[in-house]
Structures are given as structure tokens and as C-alpha cells.
Short mmCIF file of C-alpha atoms in Angstrom, two decimals:
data_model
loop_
_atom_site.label_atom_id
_atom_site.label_comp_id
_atom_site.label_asym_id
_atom_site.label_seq_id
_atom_site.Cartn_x
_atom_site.Cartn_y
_atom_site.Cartn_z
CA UNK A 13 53.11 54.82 -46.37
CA UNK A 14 52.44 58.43 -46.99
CA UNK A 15 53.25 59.96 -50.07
CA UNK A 16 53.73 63.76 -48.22
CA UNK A 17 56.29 62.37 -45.85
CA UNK A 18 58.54 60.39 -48.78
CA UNK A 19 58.13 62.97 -51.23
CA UNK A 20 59.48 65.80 -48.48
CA UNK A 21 62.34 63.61 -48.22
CA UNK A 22 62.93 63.86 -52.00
CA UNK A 23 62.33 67.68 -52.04
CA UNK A 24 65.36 67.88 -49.54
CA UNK A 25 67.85 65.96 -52.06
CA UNK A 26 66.37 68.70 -55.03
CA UNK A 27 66.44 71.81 -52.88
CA UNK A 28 70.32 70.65 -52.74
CA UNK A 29 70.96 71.10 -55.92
CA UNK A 30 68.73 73.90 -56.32
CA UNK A 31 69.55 76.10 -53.91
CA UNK A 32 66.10 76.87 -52.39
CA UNK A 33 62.90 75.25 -51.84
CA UNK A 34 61.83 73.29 -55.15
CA UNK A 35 57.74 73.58 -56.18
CA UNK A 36 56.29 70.53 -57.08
CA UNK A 37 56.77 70.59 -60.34
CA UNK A 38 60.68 70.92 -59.75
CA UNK A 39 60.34 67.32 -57.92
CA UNK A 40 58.55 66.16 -60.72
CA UNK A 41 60.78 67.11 -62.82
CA UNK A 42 63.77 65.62 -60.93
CA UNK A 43 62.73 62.26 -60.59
CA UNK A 44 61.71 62.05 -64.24
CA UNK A 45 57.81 62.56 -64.14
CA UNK A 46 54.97 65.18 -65.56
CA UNK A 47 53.93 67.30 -63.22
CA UNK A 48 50.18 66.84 -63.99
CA UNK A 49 51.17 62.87 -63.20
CA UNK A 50 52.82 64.26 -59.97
CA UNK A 51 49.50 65.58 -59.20
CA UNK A 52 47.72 62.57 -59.69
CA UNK A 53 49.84 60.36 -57.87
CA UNK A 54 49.55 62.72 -54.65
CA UNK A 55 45.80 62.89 -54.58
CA UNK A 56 45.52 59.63 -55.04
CA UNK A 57 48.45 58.62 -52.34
CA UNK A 58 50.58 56.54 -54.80
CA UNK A 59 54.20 57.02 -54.41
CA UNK A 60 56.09 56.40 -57.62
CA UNK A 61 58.64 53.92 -56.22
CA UNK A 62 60.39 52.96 -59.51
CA UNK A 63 61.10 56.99 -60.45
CA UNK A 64 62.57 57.52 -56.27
CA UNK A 65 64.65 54.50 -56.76
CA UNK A 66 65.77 55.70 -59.88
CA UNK A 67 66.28 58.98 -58.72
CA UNK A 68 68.04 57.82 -55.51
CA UNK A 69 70.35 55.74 -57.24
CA UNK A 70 71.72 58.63 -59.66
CA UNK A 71 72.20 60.65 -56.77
CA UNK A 72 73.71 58.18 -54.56
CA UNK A 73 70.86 59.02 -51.45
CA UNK A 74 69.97 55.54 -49.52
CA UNK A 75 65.96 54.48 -50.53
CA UNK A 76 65.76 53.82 -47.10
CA UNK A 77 66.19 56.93 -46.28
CA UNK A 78 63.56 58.34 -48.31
CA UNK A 79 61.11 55.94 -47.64
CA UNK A 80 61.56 55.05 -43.79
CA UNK A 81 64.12 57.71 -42.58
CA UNK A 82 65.93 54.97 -41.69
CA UNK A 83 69.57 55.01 -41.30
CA UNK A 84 72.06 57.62 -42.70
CA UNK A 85 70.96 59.82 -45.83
CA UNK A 86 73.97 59.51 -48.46
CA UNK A 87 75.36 56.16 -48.92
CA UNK A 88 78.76 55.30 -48.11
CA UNK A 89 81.43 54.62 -50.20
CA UNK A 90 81.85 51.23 -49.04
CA UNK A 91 79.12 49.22 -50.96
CA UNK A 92 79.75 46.78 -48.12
CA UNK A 93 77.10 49.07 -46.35
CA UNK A 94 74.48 48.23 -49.55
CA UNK A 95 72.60 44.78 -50.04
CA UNK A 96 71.21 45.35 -53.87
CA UNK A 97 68.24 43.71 -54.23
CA UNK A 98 66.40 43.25 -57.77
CA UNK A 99 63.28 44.73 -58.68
CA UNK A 100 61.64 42.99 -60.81
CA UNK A 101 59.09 46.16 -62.24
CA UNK A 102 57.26 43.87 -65.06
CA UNK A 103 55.65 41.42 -62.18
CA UNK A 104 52.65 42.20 -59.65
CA UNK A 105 51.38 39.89 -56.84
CA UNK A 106 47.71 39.71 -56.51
CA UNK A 107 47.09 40.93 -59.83
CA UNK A 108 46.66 37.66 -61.36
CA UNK A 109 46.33 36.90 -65.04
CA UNK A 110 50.49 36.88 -65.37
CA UNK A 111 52.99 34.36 -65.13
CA UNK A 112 56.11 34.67 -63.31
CA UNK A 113 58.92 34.95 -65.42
CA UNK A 114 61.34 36.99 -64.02
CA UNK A 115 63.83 35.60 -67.30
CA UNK A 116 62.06 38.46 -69.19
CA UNK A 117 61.25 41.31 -67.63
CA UNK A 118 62.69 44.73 -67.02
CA UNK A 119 64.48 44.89 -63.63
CA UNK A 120 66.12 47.59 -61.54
CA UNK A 121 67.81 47.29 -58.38
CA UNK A 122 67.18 48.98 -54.79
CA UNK A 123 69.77 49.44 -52.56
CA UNK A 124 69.11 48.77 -48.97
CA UNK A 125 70.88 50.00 -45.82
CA UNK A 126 72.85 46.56 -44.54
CA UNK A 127 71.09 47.72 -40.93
CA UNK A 128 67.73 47.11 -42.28
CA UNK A 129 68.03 43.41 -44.16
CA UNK A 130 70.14 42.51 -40.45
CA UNK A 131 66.85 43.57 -39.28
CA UNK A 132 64.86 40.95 -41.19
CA UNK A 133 67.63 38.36 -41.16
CA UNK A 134 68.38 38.57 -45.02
CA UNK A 135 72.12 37.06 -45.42
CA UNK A 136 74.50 37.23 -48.50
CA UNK A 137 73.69 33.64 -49.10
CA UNK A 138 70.02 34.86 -49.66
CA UNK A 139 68.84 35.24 -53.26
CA UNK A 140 66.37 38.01 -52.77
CA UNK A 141 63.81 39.67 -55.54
CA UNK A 142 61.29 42.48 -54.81
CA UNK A 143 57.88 43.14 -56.56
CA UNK A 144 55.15 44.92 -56.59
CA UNK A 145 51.41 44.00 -54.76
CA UNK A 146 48.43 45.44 -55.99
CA UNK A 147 45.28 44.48 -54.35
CA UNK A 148 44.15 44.67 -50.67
CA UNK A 149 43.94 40.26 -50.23
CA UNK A 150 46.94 41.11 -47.54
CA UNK A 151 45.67 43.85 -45.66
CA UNK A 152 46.63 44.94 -42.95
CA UNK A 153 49.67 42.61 -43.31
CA UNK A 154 50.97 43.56 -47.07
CA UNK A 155 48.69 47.23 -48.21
CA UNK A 156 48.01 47.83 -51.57
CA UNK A 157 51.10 48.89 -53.66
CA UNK A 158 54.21 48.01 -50.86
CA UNK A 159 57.13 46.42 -51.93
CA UNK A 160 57.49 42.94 -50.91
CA UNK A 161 61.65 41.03 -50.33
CA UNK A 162 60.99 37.76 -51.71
CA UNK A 163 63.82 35.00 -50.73
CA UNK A 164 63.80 32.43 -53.87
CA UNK A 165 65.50 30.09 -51.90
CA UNK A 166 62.91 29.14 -49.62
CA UNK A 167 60.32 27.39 -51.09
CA UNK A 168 59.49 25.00 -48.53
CA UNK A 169 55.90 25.38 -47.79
CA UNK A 170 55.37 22.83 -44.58
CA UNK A 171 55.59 25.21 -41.46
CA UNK A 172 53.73 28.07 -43.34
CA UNK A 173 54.32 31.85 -43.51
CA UNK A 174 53.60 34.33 -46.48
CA UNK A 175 54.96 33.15 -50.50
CA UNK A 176 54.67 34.11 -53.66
CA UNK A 177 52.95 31.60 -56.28
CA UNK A 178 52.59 30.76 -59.38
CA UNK A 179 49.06 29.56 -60.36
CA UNK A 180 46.63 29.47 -63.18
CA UNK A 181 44.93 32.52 -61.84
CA UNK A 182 48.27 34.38 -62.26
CA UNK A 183 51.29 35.44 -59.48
CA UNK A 184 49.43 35.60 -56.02
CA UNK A 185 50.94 36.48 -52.87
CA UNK A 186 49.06 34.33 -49.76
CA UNK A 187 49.72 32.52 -46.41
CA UNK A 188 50.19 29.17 -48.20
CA UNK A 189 49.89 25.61 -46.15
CA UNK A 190 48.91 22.37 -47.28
CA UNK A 191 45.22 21.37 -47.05
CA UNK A 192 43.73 18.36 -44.72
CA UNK A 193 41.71 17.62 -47.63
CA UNK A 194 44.50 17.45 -50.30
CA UNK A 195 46.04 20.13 -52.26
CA UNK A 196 47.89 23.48 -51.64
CA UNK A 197 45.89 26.36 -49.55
CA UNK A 198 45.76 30.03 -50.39
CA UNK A 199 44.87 32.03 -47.59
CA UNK A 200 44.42 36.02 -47.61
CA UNK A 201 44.95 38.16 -44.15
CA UNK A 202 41.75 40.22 -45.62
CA UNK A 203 38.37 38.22 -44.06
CA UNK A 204 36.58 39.30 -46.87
CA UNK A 205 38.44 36.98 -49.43
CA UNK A 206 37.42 33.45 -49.24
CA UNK A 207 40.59 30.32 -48.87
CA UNK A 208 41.30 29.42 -51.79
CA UNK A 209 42.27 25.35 -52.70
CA UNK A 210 44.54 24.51 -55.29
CA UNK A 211 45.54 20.59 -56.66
CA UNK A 212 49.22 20.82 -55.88
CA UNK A 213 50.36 20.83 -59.45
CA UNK A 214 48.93 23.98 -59.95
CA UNK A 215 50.62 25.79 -57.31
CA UNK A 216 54.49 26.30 -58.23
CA UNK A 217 56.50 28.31 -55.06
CA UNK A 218 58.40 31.64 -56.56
CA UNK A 219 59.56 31.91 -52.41
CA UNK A 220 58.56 33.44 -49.35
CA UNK A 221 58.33 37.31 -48.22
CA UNK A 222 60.90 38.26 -45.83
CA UNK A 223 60.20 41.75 -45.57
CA UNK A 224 57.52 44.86 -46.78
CA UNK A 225 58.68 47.81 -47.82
CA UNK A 226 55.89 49.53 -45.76
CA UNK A 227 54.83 49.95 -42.36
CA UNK A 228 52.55 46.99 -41.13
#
């Protein structure tokens, strides 16, 4: 995802209530950050996510929109239209070294065009959670710093896919399946990280990722 092309998104909600063109410091400004951070963040390609969301909800603009240009800009009235999904900002996959426990830690919640968790098959029976990957284990299927949907509610491990874990090296996110030779396996998309093997008891299933908030 490119950090140009969301945060030219963004600079069309502020030139609204400006009245002309906002610098970058005006968009820093308006979605709550220093502009020398601003900076930072666009050399180095990371889009603040939390501030936009933030930002997006006060102003009532769909995420989607800014992120994918998907779907209509301003959200309709009728939060039928909306699937709310929590963010849960205080956990990272990959990052290791952090349990999973979502029962304290700061949370806010994006709100998703209805079109786009159709899209993925995401129902209201669903109990989805989003976080945060850092690392490049997934590549090219997850990139460093997307936004992953996690459904809690499936947890069932036997015909594969993509889940979140809980392990003793921390909150990983990995094509999980169960070994031939006993145990849980860990499996990263990037060739240059080794499958990892896990005694079963070690692994505990947070659920699996339904959806990126990126372009794979």
C-alpha cells in the first residue's frame, strides 16, 4: 500500500474543510500527528493507520475509501451499510515476545463498507478482530505492517489456511497444519524462514485471517 495514494485521499477530506489545498503539515495536523513525524512516516512508506481511522471516524468518511478507493466516500446514515470491526492496537503478529490478551488492551474500531466483508464472506454471525503484522514471515501474502480480519470463531486447524497463534515465542501469524511427525506446524509464505514445529500444547489458536487490509 502506498502511503502517497492514501494520504491524497485524506488531503481531499481536509481541503474540505479548508477551503483550498492543505500542505502537509495541515494533514498532519488533522489527523492528530507532528508534522516532523508526518515526514518520517512518508519517507519511510508507513501509513499511520490508527490516526486515518481515527480521523475517518470523526469525520464520518468510509476507511475503505481512503485506503482502497473502494466503495462510496461518506458513509451512509444507515449503519446497516457498516460492519465495525475491533482493532485491537496493543497486539502485533510476528512480533513475538507478547501474549495475546485482547482482555487488556486498548482497542478502536474500523468501519468497513458491508460490500467489502460480502467480498471476503465475513457474516454478522462472525466475531471478527483486526491487528497489526510487523515482519516480512508472510510476504508476498501478508507485507509488513497490513491489517489482518481475524475470525475468532474458527479455530479449527485440520484443512489448513492462515491463523493467528499463541505460542511461547509470542503472537505469530503462519499457515498452520498439523505435523506427520507430531505436533502443530508453523509455516511462513517467505522461503527464507525455516517451518517451524511446535508440541501441540504450546500452540493455542486466536483464529484464522479472513482478509488483509492491503493489496496481495
Amino acid at each position: 500500500m502506498d502511503f502517497t495514494e492514501v494520504m491524497e485521499r485524506v488531503s481531499m477530506i481536509v481541503e474540505k474543510d479548508l477551503g483550498t489545498k492543505p500542505y502537509d503539515k495541515d494533514i498532519a495536523n488533522a489527523i492528530g500527528i507532528a508534522p516532523a513525524q508526518y515526514s518520517n512516516n512518508k519517507k519511510q512508506n508507513n501509513i499511520p493507520y490508527e490516526k486515518i481511522n481515527e480521523y475517518c471516524a470523526k469525520k464520518r468518511v468510509s476507511i475503505s475509501w481512503v485506503l482502497y478507493e473502494q466503495s462510496s466516500q461518506m458513509l451512509d446514515s444507515n449503519t446497516e451499510e457498516i460492519f465495525k470491526v475491533r482493532f485491537l492496537q496493543g497486539i502485533q503478529g510476528s512480533a513475538g515476545g507478547g501474549a495475546f490478551n485482547d482482555d487488556n488492551t486498548d482497542f478502536t474500531y474500523l468501519s468497513l463498507d458491508r460490500a467489502y466483508t460480502d467480498i471476503l464472506g465475513i457474516t454478522d454471525g462472525d466475531k471478527i478482530d483486526a491487528i497489526k503484522v510487523t515482519g516480512d514471515s508472510m510476504e508476498a501474502t501478508i507485507k509488513d505492517n497490513s491489517i489482518i480480519l481475524i475470525d475468532r470463531k474458527k479455530t479449527d486447524i485440520i484443512n489448513g489456511g492462515i491463523f493467528v497463534v499463541n505460542t511461547p515465542s509470542g503472537v505469530l501469524v503462519k499457515r498452520v497444519g498439523i505435523s506427520s511427525f507430531g505436533g502443530i506446524s508453523l509455516i511462513s509464505d517467505n522461503k527464507n524462514y525455516p517451518v517451524e514445529t511446535m508440541p501441540e500444547n504450546d500452540v493455542i489458536v486466536i483464529g484464522k485471517v479472513v482478509g488483509v487490509l492491503e493489496k496481495i
